[in-house]
Short mmCIF file of C-alpha atoms and ligand atoms in Angstrom, two decimals:
data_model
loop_
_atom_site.label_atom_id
_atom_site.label_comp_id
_atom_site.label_asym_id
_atom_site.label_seq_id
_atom_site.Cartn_x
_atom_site.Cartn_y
_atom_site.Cartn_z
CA UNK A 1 -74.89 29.69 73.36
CA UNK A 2 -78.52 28.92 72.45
CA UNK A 3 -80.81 28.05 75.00
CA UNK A 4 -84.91 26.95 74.86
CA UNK A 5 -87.26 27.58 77.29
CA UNK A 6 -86.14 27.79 80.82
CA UNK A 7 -88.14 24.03 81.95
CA UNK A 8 -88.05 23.30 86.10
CA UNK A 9 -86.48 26.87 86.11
CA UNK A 10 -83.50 25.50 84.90
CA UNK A 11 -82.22 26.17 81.46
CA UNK A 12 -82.19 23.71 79.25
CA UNK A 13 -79.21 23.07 76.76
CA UNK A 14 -79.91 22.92 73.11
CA UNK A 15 -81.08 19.62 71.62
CA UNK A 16 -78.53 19.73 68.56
CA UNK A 17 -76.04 20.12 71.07
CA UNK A 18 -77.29 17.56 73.24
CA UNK A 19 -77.28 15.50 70.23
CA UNK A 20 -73.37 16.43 69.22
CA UNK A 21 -72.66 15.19 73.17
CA UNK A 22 -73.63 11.87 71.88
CA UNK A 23 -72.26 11.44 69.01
CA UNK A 24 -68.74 12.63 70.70
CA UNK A 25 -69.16 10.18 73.43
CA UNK A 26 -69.46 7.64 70.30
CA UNK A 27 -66.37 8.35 68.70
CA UNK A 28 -63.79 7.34 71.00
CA UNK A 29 -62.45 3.93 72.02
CA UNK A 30 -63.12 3.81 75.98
CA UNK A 31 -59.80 3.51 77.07
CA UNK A 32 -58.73 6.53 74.20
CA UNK A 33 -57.79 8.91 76.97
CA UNK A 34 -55.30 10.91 74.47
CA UNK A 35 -58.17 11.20 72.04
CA UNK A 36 -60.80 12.44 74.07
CA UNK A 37 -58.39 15.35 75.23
CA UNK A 38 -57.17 16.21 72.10
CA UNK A 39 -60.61 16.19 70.58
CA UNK A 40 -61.64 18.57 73.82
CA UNK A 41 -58.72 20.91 72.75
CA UNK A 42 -59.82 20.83 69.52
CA UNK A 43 -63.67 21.69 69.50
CA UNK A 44 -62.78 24.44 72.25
CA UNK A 45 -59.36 25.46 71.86
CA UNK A 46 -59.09 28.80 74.51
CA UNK A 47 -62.00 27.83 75.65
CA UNK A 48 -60.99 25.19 77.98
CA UNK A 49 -59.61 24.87 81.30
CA UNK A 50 -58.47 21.71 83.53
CA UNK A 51 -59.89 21.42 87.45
CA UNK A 52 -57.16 19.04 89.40
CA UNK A 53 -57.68 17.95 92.75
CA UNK A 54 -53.42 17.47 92.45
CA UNK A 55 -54.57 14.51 94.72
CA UNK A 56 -53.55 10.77 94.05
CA UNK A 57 -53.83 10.28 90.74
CA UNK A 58 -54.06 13.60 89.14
CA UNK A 59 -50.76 13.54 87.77
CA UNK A 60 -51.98 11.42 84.80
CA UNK A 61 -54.24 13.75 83.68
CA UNK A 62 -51.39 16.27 83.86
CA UNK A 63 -49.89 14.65 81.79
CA UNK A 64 -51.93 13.89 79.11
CA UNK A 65 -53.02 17.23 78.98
CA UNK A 66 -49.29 19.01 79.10
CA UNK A 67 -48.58 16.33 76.42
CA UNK A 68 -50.79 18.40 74.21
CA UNK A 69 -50.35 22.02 75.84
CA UNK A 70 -48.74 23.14 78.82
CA UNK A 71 -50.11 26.64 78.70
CA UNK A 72 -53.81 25.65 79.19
CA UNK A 73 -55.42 26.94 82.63
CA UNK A 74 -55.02 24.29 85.30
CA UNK A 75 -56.93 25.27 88.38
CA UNK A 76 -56.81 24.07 91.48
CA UNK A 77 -59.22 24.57 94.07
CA UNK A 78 -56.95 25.80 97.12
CA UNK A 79 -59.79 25.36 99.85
CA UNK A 80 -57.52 26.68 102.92
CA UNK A 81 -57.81 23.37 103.91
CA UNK A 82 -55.88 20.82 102.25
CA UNK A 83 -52.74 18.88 103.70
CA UNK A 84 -49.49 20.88 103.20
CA UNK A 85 -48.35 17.58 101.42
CA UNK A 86 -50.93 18.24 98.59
CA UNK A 87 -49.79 22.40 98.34
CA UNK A 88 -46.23 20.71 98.06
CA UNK A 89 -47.19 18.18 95.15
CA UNK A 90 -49.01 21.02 93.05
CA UNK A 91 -45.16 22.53 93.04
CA UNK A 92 -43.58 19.25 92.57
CA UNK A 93 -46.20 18.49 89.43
CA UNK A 94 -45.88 22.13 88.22
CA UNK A 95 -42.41 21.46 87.47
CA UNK A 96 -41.91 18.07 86.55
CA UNK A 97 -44.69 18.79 83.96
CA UNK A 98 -44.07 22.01 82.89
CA UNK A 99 -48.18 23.12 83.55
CA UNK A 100 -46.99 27.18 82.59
CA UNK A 101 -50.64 28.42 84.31
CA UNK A 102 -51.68 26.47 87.28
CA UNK A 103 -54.49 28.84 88.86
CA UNK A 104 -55.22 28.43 92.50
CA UNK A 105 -59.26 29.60 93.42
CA UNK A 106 -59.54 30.52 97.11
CA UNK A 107 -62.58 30.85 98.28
CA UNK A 108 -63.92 34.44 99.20
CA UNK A 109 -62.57 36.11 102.64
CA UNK A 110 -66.82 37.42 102.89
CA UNK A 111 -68.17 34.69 102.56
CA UNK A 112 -65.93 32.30 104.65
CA UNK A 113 -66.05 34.84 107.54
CA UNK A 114 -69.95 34.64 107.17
CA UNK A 115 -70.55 31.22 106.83
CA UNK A 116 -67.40 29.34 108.54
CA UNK A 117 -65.88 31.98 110.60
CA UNK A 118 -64.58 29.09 113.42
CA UNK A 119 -63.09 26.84 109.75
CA UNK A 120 -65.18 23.78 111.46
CA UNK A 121 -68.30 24.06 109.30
CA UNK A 122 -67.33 20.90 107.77
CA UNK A 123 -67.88 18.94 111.04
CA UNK A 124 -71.65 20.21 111.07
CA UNK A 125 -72.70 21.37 107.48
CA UNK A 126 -70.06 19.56 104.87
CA UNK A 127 -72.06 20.39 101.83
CA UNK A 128 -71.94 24.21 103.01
CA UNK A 129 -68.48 23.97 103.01
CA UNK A 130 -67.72 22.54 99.96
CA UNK A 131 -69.71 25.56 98.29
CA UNK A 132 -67.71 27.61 100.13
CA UNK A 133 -64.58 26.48 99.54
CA UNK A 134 -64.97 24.54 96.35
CA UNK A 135 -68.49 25.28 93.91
CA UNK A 136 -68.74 29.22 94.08
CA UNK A 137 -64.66 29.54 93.65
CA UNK A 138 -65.35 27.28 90.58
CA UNK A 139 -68.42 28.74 89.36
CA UNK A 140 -66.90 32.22 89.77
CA UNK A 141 -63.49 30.85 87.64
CA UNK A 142 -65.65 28.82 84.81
CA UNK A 143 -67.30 31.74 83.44
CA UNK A 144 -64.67 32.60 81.27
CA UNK A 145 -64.14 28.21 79.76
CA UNK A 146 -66.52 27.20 77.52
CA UNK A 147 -66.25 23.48 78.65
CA UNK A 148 -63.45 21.77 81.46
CA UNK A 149 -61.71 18.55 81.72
CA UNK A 150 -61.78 16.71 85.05
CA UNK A 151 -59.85 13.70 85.95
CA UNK A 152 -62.75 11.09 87.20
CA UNK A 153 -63.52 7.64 86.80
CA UNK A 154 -66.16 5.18 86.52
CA UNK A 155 -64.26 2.71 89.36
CA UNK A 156 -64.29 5.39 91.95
CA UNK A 157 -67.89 5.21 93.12
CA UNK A 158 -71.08 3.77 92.28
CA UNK A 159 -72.16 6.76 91.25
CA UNK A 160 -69.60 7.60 88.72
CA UNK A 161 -70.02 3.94 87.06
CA UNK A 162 -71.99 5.18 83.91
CA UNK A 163 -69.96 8.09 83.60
CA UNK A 164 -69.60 9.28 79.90
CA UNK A 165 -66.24 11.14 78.46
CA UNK A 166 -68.34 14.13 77.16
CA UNK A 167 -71.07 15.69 79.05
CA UNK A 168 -72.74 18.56 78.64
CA UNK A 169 -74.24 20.76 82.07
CA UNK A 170 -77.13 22.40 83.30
CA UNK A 171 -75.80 25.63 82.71
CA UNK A 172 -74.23 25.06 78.96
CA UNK A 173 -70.98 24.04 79.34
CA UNK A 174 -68.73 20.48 77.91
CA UNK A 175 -67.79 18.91 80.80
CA UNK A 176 -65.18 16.24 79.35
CA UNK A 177 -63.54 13.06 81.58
CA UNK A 178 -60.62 11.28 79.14
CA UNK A 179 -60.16 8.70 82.25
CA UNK A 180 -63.67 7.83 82.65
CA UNK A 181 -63.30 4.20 81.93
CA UNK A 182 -59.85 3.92 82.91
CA UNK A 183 -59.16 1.24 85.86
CA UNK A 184 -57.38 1.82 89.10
CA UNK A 185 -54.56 -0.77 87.43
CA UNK A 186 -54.06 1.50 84.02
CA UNK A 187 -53.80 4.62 86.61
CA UNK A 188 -50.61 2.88 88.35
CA UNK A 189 -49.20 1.46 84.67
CA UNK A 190 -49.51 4.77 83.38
CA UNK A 191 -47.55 6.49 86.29
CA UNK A 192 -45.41 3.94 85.72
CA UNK A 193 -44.75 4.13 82.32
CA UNK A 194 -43.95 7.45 82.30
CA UNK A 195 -41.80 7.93 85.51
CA UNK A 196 -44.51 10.29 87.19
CA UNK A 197 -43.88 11.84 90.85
CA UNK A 198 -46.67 10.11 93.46
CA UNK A 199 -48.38 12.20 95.97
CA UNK A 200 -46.59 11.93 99.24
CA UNK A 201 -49.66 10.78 101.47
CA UNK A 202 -49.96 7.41 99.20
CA UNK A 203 -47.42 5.61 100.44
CA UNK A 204 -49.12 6.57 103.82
CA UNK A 205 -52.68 4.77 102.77
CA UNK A 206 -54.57 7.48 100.91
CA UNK A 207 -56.41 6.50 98.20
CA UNK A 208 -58.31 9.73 96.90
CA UNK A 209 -56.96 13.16 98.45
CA UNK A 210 -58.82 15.86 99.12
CA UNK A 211 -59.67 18.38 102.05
CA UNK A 212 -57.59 17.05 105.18
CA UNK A 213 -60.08 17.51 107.71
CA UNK A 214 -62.50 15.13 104.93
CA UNK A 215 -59.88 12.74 104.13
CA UNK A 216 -59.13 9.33 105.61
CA UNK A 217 -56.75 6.64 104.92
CA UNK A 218 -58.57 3.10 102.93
CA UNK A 219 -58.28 -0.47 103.66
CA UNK A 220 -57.70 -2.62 101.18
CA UNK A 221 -60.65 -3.90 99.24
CA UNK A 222 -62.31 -0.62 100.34
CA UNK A 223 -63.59 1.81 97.96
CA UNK A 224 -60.89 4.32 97.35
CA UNK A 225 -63.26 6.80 97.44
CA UNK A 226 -64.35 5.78 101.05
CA UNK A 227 -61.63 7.52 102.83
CA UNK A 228 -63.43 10.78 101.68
CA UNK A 229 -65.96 12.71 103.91
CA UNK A 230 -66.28 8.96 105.89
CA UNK A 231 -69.17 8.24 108.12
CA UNK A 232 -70.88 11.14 106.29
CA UNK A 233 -74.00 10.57 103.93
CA UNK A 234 -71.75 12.62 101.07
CA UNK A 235 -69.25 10.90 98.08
CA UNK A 236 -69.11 14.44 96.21
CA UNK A 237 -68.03 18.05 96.96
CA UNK A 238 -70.65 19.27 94.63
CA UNK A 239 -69.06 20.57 91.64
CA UNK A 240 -69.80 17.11 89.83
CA UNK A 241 -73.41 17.39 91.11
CA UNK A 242 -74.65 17.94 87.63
CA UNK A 243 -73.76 14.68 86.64
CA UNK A 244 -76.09 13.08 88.91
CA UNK A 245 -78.72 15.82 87.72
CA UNK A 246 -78.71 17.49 91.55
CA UNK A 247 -77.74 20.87 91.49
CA UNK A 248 -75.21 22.33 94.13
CA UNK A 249 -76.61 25.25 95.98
CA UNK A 250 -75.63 26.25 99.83
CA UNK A 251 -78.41 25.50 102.22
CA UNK A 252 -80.54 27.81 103.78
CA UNK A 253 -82.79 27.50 107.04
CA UNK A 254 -85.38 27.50 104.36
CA UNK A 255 -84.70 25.01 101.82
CA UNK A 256 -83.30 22.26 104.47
CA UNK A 257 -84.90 18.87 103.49
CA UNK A 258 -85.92 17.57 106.83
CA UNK A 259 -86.28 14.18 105.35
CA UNK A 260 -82.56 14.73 105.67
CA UNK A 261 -81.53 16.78 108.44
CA UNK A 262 -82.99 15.41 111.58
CA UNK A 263 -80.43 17.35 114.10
CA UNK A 264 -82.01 20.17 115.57
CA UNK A 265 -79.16 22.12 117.42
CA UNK A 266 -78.63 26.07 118.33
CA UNK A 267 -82.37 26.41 117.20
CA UNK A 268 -82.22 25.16 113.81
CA UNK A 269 -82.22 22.01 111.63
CA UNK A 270 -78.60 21.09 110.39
CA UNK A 271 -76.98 18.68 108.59
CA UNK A 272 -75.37 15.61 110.91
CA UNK A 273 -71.72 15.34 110.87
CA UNK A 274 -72.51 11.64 112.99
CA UNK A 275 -73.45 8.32 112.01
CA UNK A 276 -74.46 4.97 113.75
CA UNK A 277 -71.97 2.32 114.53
CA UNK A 278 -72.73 -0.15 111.78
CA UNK A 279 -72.21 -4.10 111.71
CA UNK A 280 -68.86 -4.48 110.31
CA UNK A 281 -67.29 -1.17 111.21
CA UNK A 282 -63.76 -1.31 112.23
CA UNK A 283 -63.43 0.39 115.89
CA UNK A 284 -59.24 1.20 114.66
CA UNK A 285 -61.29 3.31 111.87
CA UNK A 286 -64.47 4.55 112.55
CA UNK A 287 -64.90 7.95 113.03
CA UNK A 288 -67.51 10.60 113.44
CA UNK A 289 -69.68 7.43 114.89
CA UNK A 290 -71.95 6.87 117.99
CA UNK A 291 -70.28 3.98 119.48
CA UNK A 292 -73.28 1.62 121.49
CA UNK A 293 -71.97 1.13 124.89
CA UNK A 294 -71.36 -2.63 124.49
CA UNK A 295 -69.21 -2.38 121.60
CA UNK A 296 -67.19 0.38 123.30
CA UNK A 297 -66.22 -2.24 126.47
CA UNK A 298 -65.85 -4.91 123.07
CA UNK A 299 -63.25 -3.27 121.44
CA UNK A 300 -62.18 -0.50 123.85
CA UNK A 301 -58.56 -0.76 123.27
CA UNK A 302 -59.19 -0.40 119.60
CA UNK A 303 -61.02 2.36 119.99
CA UNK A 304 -59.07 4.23 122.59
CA UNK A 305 -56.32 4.18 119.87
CA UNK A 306 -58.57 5.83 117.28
CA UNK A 307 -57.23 8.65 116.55
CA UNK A 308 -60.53 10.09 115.24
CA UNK A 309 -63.66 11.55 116.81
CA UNK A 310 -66.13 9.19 118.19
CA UNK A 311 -69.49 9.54 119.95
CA UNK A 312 -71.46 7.17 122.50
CA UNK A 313 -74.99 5.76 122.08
CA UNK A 314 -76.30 4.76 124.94
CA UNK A 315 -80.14 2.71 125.70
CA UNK A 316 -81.88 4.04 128.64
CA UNK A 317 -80.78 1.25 130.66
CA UNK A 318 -77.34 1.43 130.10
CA UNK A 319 -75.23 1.26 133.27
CA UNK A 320 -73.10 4.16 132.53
CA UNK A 321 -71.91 4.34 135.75
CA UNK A 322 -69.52 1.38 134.27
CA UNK A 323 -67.71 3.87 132.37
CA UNK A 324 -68.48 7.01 133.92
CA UNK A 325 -64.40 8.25 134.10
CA UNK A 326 -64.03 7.93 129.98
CA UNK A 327 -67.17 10.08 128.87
CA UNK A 328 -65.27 13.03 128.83
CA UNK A 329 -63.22 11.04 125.74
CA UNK A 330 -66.53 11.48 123.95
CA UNK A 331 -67.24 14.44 121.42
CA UNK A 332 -70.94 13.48 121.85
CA UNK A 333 -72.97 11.25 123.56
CA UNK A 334 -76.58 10.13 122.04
CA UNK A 335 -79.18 8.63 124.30
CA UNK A 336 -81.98 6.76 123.20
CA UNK A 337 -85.82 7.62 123.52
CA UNK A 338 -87.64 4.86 121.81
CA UNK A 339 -91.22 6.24 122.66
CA UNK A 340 -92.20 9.96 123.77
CA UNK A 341 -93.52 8.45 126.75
CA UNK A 342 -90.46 6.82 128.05
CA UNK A 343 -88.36 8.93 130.79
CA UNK A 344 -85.72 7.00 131.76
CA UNK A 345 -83.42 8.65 129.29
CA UNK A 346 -83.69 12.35 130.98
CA UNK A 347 -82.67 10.53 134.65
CA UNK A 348 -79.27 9.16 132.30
CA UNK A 349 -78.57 12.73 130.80
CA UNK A 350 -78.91 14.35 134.15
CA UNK A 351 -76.18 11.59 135.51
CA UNK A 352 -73.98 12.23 132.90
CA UNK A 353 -74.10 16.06 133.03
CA UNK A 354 -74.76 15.96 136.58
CA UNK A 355 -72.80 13.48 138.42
CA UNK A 356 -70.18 13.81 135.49
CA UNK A 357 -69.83 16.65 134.43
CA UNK A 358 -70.15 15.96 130.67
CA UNK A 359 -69.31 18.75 128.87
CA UNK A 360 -69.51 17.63 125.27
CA UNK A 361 -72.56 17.66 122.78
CA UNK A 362 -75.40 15.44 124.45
CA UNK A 363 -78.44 14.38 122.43
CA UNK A 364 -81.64 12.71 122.99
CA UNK A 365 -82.40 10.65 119.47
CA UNK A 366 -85.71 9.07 118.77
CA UNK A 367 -89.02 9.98 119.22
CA UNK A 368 -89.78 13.82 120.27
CA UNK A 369 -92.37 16.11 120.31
CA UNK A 370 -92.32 19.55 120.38
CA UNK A 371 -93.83 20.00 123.80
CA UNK A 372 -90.97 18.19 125.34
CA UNK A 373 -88.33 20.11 123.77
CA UNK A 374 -88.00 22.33 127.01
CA UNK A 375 -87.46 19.45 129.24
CA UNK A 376 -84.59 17.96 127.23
CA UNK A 377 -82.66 20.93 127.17
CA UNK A 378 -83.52 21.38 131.20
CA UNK A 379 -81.91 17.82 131.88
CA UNK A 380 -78.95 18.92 129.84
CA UNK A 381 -79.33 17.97 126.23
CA UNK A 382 -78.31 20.29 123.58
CA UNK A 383 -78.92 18.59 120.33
CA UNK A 384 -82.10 16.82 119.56
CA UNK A 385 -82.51 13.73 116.53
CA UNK A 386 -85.89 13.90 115.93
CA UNK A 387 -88.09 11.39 114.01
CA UNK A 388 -91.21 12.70 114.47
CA UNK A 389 -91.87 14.42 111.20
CA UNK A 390 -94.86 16.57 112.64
CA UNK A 391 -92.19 17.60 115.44
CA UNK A 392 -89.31 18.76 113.11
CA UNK A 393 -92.37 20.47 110.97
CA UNK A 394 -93.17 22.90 114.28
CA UNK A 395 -89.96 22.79 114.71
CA UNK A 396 -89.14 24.42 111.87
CA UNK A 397 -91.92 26.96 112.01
CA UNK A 398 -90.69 28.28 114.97
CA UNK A 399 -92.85 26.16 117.48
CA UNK A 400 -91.21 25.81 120.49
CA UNK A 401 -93.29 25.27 123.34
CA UNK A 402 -91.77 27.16 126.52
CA UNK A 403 -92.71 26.60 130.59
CA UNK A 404 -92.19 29.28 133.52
CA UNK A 405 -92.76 27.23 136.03
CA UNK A 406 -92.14 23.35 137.05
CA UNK A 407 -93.68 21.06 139.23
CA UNK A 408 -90.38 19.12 139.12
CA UNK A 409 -86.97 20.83 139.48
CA UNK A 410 -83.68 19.65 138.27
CA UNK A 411 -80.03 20.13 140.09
CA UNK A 412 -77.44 22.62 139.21
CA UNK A 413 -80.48 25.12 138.59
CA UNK A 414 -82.56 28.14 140.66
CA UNK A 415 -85.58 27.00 139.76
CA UNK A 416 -88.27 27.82 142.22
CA UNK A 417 -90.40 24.79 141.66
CA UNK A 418 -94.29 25.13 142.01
CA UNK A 419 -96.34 22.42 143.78
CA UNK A 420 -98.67 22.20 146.81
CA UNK A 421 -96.06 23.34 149.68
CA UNK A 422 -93.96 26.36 148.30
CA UNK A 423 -93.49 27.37 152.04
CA UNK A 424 -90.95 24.57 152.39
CA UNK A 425 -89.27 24.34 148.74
CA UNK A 426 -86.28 26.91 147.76
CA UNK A 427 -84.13 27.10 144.90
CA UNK A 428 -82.31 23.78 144.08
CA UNK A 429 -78.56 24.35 144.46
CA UNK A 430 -79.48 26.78 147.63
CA UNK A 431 -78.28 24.68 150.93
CA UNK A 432 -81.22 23.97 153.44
CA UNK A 433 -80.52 24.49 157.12
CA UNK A 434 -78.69 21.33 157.64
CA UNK A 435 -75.87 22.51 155.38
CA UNK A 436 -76.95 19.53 152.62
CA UNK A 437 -77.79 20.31 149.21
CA UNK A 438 -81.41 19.70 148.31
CA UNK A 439 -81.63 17.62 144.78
S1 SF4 B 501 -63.83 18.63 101.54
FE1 SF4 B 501 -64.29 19.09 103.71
S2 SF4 B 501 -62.98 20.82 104.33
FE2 SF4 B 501 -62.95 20.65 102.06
S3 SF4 B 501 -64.44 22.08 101.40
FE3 SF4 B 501 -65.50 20.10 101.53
S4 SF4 B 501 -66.32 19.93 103.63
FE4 SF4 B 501 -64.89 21.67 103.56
#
């Protein structure tokens, strides 16, 4: 395929092809699903291969396509990861429709025991897991296609509401959507229409099916994209990214945008799994959320029934003594510094870990600097949100101030503290001669 000049360091496609991209996306009427495909098969012919989710509605692509040929590559991207109703429905479809070459892409054994050797890296680093498990697999399988069909539409998401039927990528291929202006109403007359098997999680809620530790059941009048990757700043896996002119690419320590990634944990930036309780949240829902400590006692029944993992945000005044015998329920609890200069939130996150024993993730979220890092994780936090851009900067750089010595110990550690009298301090956590533990 011709290519100009490499602009950006991207390649960019040729302009008489750009121009044919148009001119396709011209030709059809926008609900012409039928005619879109067939004019796919036609200008690529071998060239072509399907990518299906086989999640809620990707039966009616199916269709359409083994309407025309049942022998073209179908692949599915077989993440290790999806719900075992979904590997059942890619079976069911397969036969109902006849699809003769349905190709599942695993991702590669290296690479997942590099980068996700626990399988949780999509609780702390979602996009790295989807190019894992779902952009190299498909990069790898699209070298030999010319151009693929994919089964999207403009109702799904904001983001997909200009979305063309032809479009041509970054790196030179026809990327071609026959449903783009379809409406969630012709999706359920089609499947109608022509008697077509439903995916068994449906009739339990799901709206869009992907990854099951990424999908969640919708409310009505939601989105029915929202059930994907909820609470998390991400609507795409990344193998659409194109569309939206953002290129997929795993992130390094190097290339993390710290506009972005705020959470400094295990000594490096990373992207946030956790979001802020927002006005209008459902507590039965939520998940992956900070709960504030007055909506927790609001709604607690609600929320004790969530079957999903929440968080606590607490103020530095919160009485969390009120609650003390739940925070083990929470996978995380954030405290709140709203100025550098403002302690009361270490005497909290000593409680908790302390008089508690919290064992969960606890993080300090507001305003940080780097010289203070030390004393956070000495009072027990682990993860830090940092706002301070000129913190996250040092940070980053490897800046990390360190102390041997404090004026000011803290329990459960042998620090020998320094100060004016060292004859009469010892350890903390050694007993003095009255048999009573010092603090
Ligand atoms: S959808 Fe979730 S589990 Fe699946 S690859 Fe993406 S982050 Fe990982």
């Amino acid at each position: 395929m011709a290519l100009v000049e490499p602009m950006n360091g991207l390649p960019q496609p040729d302009r008489l092809r750009a121009l044919g991209i148009v001119a396709l996306n011209g030709m059809f009427d926008e609900k012409d699903a039928a005619g879109v495909l067939a004019q796919g098969f036609e200008l690529l012919r071998s060239d072509l291969a399907i990518v299906s989710s086989f999640g809620a509605d990707s039966v009616v692509l199916l269709h359409l396509v083994a309407e025309i040929d049942r022998q073209v590559p179908v692949l599915f991207l077989d993440t290790g990861k999806h719900f075992a109703q979904t590997l059942e429905f890619v079976e069911i479809v397969k036969l109902k429709l006849g699809l003769k070459h349905v190709r599942a892409l695993q991702p590669s054994a290296a690479d997942v025991a590099r980068f996700d050797p626990t399988g949780n890296l999509w609780e702390s680093d979602p996009d790295s897991c989807c190019h894992v498990r779902k952009t190299e697999p498909l990069n790898g399988a699209l070298k030999s296609f010319g151009g693929w069909v994919t089964g999207r539409r403009r109702y799904q998401t904001s983001d997909r509401g200009v979305l063309p039927h032809f479009e041509l990528t970054a790196d030179d291929r026809i990327k071609i959507n026959p449903l783009s202006y379809w409406t969630f109403d012709d999706i359920v007359a089609y499947k109608r229409a022509h008697d077509l098997p439903e995916h068994p999680l449906v009739a339990e809620g799901y709206r869009s099916i992907g990854c099951a530790p990424c999908t969640s059941v919708v409310a009505e009048g939601e989105d029915p994209r929202a059930g994907r990757w909820r609470g998390l700043n991400k609507a795409e896996c990344g193998i659409h990214f194109d569309f939206n002119s953002k290129i997929a690419a795993h992130k390094t320590d190097n290339d993390l945008d710290e506009a972005d990634h705020k959470l400094f944990k295990g000594g490096r930036f990373v992207g946030d799994p956790w979001r802020r309780w927002a006005e209008g949240d459902d507590p039965a829902t939520v998940r992956f959320t900070h709960v504030p400590l007055a909506v927790w006692q609001a709604h607690a029944k609600a929320l004790v029934a969530n079957p999903h993992p929440l968080g606590l945000m607490l103020g530095p005044d919160d009485p969390v003594e009120q609650i003390g015998a739940d925070l083990e329920r929470f996978l995380s609890i954030g405290i709140q510094f709203p100025a550098f200069t403002d302690g009361r939130g270490y005497t909290l996150a000593r409680l908790i870990r302390e008089r508690y024993s919290y064992s969960g993730e606890l993080r300090a979220v507001g305003d940080i600097l780097v010289d203070q890092v030390v004393f956070f994780r000495r009072c027990g936090f682990d993860a830090l949100v940092i706002d301070d851009r000129a913190t996250r900067a040092a940070l980053a750089a490897g800046g990390l101030a360190e102390f041997s010595v404090y004026m000011q110990p803290v329990g459960e550690r042998l620090e020998v503290p320094a100060g004016t009298r060292p004859f009469l301090r010892r350890p903390t956590g050694e007993e003095n001669s009255q048999g009573a533990k010092r603090d």
